[in-house]
PDB file of C-alpha atoms in Angstrom:
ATOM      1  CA  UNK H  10       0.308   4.749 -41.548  1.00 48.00           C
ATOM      2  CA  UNK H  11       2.747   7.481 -42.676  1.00 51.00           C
ATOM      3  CA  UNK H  12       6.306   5.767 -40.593  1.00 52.00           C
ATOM      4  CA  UNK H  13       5.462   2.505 -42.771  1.00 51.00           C
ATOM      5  CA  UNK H  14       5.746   4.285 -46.037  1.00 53.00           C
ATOM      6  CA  UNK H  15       9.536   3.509 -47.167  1.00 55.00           C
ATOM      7  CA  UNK H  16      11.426   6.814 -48.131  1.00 54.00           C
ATOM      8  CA  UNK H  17       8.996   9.039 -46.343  1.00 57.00           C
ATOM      9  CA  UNK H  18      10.148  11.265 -43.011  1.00 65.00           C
ATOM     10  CA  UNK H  19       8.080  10.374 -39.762  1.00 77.00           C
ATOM     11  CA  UNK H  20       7.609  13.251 -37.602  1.00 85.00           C
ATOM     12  CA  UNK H  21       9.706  13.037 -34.056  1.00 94.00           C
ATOM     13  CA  UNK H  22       9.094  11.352 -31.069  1.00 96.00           C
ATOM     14  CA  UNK H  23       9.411  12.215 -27.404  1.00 98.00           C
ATOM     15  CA  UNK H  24       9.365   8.987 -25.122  1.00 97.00           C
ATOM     16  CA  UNK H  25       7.991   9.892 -21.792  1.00 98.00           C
ATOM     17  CA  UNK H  26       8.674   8.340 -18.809  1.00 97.00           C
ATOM     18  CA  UNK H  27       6.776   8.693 -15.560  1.00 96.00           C
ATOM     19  CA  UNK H  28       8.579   8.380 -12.180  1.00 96.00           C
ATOM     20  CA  UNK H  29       5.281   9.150  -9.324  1.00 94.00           C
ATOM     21  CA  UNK H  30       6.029   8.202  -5.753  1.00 91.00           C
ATOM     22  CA  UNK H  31       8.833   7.433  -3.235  1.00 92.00           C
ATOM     23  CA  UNK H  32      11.008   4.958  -4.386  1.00 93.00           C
ATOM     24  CA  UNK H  33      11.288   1.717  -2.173  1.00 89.00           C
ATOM     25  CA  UNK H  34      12.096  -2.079  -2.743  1.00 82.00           C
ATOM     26  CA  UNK H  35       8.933  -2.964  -3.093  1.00 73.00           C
ATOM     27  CA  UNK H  36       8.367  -4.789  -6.578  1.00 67.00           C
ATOM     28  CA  UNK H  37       5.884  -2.716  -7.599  1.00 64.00           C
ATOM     29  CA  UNK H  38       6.668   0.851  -7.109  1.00 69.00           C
ATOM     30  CA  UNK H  39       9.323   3.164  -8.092  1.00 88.00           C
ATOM     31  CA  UNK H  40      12.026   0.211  -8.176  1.00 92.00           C
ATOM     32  CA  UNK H  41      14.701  -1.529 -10.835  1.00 94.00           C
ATOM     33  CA  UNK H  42      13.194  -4.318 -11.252  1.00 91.00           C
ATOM     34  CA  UNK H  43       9.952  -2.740 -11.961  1.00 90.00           C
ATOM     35  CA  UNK H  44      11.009   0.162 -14.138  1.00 94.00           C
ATOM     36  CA  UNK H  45      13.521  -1.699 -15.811  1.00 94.00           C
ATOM     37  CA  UNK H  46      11.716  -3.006 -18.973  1.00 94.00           C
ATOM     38  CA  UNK H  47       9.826   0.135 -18.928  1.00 95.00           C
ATOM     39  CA  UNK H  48      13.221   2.343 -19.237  1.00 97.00           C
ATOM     40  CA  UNK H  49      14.463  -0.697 -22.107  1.00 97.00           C
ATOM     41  CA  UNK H  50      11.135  -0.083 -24.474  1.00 96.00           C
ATOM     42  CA  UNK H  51      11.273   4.203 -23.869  1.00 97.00           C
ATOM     43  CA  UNK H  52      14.768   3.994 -25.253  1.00 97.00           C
ATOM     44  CA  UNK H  53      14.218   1.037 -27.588  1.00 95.00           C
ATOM     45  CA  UNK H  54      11.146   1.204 -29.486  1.00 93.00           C
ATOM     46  CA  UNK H  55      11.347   3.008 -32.606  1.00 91.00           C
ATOM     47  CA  UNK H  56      13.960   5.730 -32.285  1.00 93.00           C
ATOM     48  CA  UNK H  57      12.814   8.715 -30.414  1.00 96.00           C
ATOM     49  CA  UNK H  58      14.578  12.376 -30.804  1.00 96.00           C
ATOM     50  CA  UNK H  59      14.948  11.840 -27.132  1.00 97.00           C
ATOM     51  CA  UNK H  60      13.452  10.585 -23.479  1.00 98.00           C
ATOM     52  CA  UNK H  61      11.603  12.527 -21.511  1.00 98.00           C
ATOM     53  CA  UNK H  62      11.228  11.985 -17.364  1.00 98.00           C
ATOM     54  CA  UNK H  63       8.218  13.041 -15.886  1.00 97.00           C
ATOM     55  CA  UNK H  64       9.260  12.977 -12.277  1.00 97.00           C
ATOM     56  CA  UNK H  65       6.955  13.376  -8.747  1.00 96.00           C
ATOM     57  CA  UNK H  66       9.157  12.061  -6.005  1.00 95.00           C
ATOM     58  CA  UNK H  67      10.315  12.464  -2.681  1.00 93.00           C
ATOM     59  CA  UNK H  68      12.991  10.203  -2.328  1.00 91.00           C
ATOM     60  CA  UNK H  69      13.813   6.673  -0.845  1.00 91.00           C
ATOM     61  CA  UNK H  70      15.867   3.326  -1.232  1.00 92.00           C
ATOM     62  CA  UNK H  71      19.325   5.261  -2.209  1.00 93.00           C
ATOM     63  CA  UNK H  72      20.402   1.843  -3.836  1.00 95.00           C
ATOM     64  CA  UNK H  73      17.047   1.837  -6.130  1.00 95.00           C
ATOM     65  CA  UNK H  74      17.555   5.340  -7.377  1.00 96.00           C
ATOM     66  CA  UNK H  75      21.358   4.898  -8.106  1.00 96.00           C
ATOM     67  CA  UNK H  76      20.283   1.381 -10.049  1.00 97.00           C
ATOM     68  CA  UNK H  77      17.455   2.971 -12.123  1.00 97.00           C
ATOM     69  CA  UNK H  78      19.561   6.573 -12.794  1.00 97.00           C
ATOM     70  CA  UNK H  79      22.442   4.054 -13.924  1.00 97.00           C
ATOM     71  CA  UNK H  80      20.198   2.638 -16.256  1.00 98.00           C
ATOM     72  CA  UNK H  81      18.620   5.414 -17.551  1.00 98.00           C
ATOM     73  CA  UNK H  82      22.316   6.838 -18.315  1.00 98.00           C
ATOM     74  CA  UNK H  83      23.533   3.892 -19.594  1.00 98.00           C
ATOM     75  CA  UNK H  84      20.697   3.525 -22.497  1.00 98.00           C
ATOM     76  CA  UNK H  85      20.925   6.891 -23.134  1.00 98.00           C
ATOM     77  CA  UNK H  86      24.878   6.883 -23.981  1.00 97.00           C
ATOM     78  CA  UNK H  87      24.625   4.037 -25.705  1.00 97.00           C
ATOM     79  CA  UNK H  88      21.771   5.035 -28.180  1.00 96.00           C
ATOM     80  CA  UNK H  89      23.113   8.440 -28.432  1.00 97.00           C
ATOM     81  CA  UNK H  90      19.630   9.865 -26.938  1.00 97.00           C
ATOM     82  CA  UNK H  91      19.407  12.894 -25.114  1.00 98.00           C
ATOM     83  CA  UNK H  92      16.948  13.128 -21.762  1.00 98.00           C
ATOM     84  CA  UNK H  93      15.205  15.753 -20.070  1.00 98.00           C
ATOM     85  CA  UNK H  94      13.345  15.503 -16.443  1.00 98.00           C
ATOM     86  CA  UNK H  95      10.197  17.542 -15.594  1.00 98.00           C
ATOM     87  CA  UNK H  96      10.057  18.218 -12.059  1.00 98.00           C
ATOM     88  CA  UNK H  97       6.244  18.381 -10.793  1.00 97.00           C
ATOM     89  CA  UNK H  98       5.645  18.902  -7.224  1.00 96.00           C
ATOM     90  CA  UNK H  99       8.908  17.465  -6.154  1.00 96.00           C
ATOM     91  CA  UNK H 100      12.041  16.034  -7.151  1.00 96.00           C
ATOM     92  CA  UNK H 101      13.953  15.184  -3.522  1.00 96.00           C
ATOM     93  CA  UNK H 102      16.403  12.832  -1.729  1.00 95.00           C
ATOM     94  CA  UNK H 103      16.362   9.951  -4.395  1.00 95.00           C
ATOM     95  CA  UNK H 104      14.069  11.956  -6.571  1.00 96.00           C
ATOM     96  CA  UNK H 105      16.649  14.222  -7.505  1.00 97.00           C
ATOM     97  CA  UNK H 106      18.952  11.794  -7.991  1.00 97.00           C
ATOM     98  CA  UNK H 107      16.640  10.317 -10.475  1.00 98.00           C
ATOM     99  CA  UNK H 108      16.470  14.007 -12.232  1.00 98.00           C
ATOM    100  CA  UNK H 109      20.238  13.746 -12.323  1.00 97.00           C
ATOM    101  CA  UNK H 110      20.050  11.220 -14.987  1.00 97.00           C
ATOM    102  CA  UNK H 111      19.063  13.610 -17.268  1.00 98.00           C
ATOM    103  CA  UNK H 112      20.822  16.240 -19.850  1.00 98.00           C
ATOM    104  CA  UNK H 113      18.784  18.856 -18.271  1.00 98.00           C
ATOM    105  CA  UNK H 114      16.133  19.405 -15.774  1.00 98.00           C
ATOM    106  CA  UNK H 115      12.798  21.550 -15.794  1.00 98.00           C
ATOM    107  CA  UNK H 116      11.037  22.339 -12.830  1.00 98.00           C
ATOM    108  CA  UNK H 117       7.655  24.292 -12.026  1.00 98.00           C
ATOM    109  CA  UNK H 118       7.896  27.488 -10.541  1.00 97.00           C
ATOM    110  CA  UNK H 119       6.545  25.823  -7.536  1.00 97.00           C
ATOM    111  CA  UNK H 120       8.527  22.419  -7.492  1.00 97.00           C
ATOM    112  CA  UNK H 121      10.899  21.654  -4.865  1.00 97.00           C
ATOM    113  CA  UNK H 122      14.376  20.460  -5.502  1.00 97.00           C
ATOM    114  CA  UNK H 123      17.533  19.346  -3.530  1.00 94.00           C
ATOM    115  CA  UNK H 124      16.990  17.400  -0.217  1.00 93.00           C
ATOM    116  CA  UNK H 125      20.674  16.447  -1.022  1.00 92.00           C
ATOM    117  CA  UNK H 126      21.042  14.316   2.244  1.00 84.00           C
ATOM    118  CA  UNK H 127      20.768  10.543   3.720  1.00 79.00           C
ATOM    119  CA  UNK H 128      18.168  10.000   6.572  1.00 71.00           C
ATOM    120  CA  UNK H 129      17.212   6.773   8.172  1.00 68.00           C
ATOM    121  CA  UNK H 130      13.843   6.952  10.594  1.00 64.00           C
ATOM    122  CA  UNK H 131      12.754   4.638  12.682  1.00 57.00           C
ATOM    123  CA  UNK H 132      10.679   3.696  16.519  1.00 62.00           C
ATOM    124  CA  UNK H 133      11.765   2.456  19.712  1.00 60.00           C
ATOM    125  CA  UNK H 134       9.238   0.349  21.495  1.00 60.00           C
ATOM    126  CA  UNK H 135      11.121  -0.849  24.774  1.00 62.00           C
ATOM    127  CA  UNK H 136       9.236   1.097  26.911  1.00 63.00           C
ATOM    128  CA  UNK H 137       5.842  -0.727  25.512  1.00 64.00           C
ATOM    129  CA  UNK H 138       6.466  -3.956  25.505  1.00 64.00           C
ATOM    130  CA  UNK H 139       7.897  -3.561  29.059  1.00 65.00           C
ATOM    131  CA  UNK H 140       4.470  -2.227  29.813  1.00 69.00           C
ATOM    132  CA  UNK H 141       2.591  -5.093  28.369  1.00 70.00           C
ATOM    133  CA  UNK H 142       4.542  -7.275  30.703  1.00 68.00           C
ATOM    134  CA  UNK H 143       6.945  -8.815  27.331  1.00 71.00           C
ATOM    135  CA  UNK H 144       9.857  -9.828  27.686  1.00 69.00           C
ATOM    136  CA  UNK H 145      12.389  -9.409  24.948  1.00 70.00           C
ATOM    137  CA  UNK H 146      14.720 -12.391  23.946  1.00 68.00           C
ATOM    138  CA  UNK H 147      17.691 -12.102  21.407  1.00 70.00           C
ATOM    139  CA  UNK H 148      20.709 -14.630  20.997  1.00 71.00           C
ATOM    140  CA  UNK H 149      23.282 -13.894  18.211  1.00 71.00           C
ATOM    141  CA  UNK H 150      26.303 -15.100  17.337  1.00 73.00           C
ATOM    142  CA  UNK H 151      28.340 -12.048  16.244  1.00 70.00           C
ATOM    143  CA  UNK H 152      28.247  -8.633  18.173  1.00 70.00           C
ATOM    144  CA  UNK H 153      26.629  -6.656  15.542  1.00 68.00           C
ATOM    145  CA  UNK H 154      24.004  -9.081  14.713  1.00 66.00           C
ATOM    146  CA  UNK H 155      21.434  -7.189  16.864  1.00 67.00           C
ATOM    147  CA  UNK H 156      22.381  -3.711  16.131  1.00 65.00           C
ATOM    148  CA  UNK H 157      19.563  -1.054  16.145  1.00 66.00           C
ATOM    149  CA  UNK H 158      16.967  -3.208  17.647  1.00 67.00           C
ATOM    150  CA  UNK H 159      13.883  -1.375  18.027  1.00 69.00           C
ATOM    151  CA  UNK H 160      13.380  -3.469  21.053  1.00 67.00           C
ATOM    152  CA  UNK H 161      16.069  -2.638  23.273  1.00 68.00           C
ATOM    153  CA  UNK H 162      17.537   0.336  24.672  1.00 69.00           C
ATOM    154  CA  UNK H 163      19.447   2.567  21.490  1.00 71.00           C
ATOM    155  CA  UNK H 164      23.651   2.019  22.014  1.00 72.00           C
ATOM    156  CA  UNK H 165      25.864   4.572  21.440  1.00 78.00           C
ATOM    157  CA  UNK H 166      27.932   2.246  19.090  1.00 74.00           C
ATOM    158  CA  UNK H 167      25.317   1.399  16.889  1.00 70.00           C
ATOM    159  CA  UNK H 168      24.376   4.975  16.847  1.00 74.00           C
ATOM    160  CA  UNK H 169      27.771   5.965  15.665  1.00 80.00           C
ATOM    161  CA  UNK H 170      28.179   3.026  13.356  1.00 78.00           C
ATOM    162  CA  UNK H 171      24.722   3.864  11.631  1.00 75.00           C
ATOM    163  CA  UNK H 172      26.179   7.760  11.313  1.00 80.00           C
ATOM    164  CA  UNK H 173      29.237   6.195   9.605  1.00 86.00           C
ATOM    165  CA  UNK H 174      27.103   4.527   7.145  1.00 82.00           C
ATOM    166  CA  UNK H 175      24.930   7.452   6.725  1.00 86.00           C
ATOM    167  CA  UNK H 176      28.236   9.809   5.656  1.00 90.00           C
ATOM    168  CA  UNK H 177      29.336   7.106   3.592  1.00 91.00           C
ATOM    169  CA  UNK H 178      25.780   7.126   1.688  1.00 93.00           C
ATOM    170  CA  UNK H 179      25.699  10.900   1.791  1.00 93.00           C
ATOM    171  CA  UNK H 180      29.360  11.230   0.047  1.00 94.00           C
ATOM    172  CA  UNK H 181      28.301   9.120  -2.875  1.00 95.00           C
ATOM    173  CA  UNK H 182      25.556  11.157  -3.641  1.00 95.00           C
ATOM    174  CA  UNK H 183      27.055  13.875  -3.565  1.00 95.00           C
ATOM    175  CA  UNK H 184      29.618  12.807  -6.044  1.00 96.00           C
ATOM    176  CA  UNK H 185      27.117  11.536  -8.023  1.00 96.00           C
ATOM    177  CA  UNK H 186      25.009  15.069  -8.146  1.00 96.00           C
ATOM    178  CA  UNK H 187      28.782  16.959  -8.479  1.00 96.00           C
ATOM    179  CA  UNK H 188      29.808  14.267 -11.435  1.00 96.00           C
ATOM    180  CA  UNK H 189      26.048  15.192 -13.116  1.00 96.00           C
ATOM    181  CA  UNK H 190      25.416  18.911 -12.303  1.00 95.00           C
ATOM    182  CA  UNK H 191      29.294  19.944 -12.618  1.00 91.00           C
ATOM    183  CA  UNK H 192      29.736  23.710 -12.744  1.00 92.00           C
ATOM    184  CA  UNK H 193      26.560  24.499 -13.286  1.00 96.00           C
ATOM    185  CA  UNK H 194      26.225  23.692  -9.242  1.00 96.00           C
ATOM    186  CA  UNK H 195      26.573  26.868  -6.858  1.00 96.00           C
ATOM    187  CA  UNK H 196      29.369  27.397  -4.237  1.00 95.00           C
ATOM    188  CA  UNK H 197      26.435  27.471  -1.342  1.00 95.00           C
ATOM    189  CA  UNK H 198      27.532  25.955   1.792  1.00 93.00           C
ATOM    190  CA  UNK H 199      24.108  24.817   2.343  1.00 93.00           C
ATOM    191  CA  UNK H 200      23.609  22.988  -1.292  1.00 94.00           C
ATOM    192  CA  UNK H 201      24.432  19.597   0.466  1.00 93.00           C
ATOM    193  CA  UNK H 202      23.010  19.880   3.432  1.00 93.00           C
ATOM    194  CA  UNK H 203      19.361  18.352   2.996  1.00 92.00           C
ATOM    195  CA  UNK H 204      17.970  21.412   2.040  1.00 94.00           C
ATOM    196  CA  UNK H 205      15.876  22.085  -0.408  1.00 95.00           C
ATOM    197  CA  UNK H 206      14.592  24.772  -2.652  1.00 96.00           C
ATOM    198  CA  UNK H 207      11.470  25.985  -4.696  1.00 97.00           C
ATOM    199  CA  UNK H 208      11.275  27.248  -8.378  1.00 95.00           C
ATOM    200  CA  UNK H 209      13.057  29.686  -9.357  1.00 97.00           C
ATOM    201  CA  UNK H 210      15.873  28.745  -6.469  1.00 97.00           C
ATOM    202  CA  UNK H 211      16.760  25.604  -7.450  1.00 97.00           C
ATOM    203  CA  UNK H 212      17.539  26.640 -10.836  1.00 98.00           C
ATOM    204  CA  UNK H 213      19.784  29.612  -9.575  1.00 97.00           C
ATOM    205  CA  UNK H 214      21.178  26.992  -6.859  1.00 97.00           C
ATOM    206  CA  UNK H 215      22.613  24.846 -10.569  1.00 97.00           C
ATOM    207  CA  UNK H 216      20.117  22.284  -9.403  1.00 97.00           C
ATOM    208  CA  UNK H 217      18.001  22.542 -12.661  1.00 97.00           C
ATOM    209  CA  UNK H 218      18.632  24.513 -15.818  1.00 97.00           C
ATOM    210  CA  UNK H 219      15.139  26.731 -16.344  1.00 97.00           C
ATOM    211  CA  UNK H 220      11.470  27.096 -15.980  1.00 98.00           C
ATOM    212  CA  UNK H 221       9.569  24.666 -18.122  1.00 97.00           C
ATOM    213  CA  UNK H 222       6.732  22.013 -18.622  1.00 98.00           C
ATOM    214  CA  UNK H 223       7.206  18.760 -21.091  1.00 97.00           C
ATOM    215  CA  UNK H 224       4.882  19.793 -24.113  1.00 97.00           C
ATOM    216  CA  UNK H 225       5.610  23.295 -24.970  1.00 97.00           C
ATOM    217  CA  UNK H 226       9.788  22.346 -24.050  1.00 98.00           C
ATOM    218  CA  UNK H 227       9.744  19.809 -26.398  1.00 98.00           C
ATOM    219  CA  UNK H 228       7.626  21.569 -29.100  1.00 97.00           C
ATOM    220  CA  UNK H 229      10.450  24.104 -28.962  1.00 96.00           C
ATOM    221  CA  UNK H 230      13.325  21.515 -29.140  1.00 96.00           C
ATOM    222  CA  UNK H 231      11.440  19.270 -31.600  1.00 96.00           C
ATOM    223  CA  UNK H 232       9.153  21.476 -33.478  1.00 95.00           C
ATOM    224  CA  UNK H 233       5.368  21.414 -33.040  1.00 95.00           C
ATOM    225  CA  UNK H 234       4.501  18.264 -34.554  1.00 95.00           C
ATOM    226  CA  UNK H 235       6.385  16.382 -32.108  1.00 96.00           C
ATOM    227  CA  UNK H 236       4.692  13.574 -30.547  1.00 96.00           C
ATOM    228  CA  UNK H 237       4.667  12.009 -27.595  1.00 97.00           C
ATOM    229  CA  UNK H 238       4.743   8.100 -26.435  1.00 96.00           C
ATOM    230  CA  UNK H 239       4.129   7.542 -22.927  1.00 96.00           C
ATOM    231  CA  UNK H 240       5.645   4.350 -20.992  1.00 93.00           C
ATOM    232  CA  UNK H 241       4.570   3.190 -17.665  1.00 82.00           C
ATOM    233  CA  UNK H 242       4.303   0.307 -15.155  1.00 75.00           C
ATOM    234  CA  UNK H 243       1.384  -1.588 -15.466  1.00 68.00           C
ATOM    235  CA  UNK H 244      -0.239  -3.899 -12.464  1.00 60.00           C
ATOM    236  CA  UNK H 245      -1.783  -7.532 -12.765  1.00 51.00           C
ATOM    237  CA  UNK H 246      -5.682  -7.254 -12.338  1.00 49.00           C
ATOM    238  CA  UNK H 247      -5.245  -9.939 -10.149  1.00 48.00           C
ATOM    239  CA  UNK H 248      -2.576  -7.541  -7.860  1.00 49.00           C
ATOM    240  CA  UNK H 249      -5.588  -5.532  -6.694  1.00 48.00           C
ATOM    241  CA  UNK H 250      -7.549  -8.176  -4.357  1.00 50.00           C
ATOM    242  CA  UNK H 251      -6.746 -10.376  -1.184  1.00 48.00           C
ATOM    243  CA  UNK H 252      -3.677  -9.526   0.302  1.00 46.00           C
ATOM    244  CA  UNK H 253      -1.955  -6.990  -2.046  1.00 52.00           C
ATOM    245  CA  UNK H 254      -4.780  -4.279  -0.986  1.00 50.00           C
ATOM    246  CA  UNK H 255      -3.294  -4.409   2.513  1.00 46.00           C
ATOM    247  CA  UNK H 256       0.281  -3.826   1.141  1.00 52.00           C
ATOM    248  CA  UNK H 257      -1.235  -1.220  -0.986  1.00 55.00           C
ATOM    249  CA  UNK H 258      -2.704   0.445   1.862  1.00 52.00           C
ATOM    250  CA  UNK H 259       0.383   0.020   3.854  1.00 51.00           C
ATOM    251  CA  UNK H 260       2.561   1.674   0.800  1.00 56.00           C
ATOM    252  CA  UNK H 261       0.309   4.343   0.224  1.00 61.00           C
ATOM    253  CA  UNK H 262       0.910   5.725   4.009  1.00 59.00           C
ATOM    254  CA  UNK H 263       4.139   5.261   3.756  1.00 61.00           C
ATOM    255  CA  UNK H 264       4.204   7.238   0.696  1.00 65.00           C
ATOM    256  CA  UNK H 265       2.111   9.813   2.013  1.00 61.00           C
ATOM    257  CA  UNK H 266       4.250  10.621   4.683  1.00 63.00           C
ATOM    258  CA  UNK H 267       7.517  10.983   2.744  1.00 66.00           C
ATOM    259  CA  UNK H 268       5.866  13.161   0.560  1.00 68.00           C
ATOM    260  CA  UNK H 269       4.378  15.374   3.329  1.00 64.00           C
ATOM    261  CA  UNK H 270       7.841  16.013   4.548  1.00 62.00           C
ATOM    262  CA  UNK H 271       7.834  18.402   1.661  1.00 61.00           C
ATOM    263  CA  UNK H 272       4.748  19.659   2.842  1.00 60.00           C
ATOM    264  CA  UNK H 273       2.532  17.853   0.173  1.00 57.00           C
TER     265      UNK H 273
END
């Protein structure tokens, strides 16, 4: 009742926002379109003493994490709010990019930062189809139409085309973690590499600025009666039967395995 009292002080807020899982295109995962109204109403409702990430993410969609980081930065300079990430488990690839976005960065003594790198995975299944007796049949109307078809032998053009794109990928987010991080960023060799680093390395690496866990950080920033508003995605009732369970199941494995890259 007390913050609709006129003339009398409401104690602080901390609006926390979770970022769990890899972050794809999907519509209903870590995405822009997804997060975006969720971001609006952290930084919008009320006025809080600042926005909190709570991030647990390997990576993905490069696009997707530059959209929502942009976002996030934009809000926060233009309602004068400060943010802070919390790094769980891990905080790679497009995950750190999304830590990026904040002011300063907390991590675990355990969590595993960097993965500073592009990578693009996929299968070639010539040989099997020839096996099952299928014969593949493509007509295109522009020579790079067809490039990287899983179906046909791998071409050293596309190859080197897809590298180009890769590098081109990789220098932006570099620049991006360079424009963010600044000096605070180590003259390793290795920093942009794709590695990645654990606890207390990352933060002596300038990838995040200390040891520290949401609650007792912001009780120290804040003061101890700060309080805490928590803002995430919520799914239809409705999304959970018929078809979506097989895209569920489909996304989870996916997710799974980016996050066991990191040994998770």
């Amino acid at each position: 009742m007390k913050r609709f009292i006129p003339f009398m002080k409401s104690e602080p807020f901390v609006a926390v926002i979770r970022l769990q899982g890899a972050i794809a295109n999907s519509g209903r995962g870590l995405d822009n379109p997804s997060l975006g109204p969720v971001i609006e109403k952290a930084f919008s409702k009320g006025k809080p003493a600042a926005v909190a990430l709570e991030i647990n993410c390997p990576g993905g969609s490069p696009v997707q994490s530059s959209l929502i980081a942009s976002r996030i930065r934009r809000l926060a300079d233009e309602k004068k709010i400060p943010v802070f990430a919390f790094v769980e488990d891990v905080a790679a690839s497009g995950g750190y990019w999304l830590a990026c976005a904040a002011d300063e960065i907390f991590i675990d003594s355990c969590s595993i930062t960097g993965s500073i790198g592009v990578i693009s995975a996929g299968f070639g299944a010539q040989g099997a189809i020839e096996k099952l007796g299928v014969q593949r049949r493509v007509h295109t109307a522009g020579k790079s139409k067809s490039m990287m078809d899983p179906f046909q032998p791998e071409k050293p053009a596309d190859v080197k085309k897809l590298k180009g794109w890769l590098e081109d990928l990789h220098a932006t987010f570099i620049d991006y973690v360079k424009s963010r991080r600044g000096p605070k960023l180590s003259d390793n060799p290795d920093l942009f590499t794709g590695e990645v680093y654990i606890g207390q390395k990352g933060i002596d690496e300038g990838l995040a600025d200390g040891i520290g866990h949401l609650a007792p950080v912001m009780k120290e920033r804040f003061g101890d009666k700060v309080q805490f508003r928590r803002y995430g995605q919520k799914k239809p009732l409705l999304a959970r039967f018929g078809a979506q369970i097989v895209d569920d199941a489909v996304a989870g494995i996916e997710e799974r395995a980016a996050f066991a890259r990191f040994g998770l």
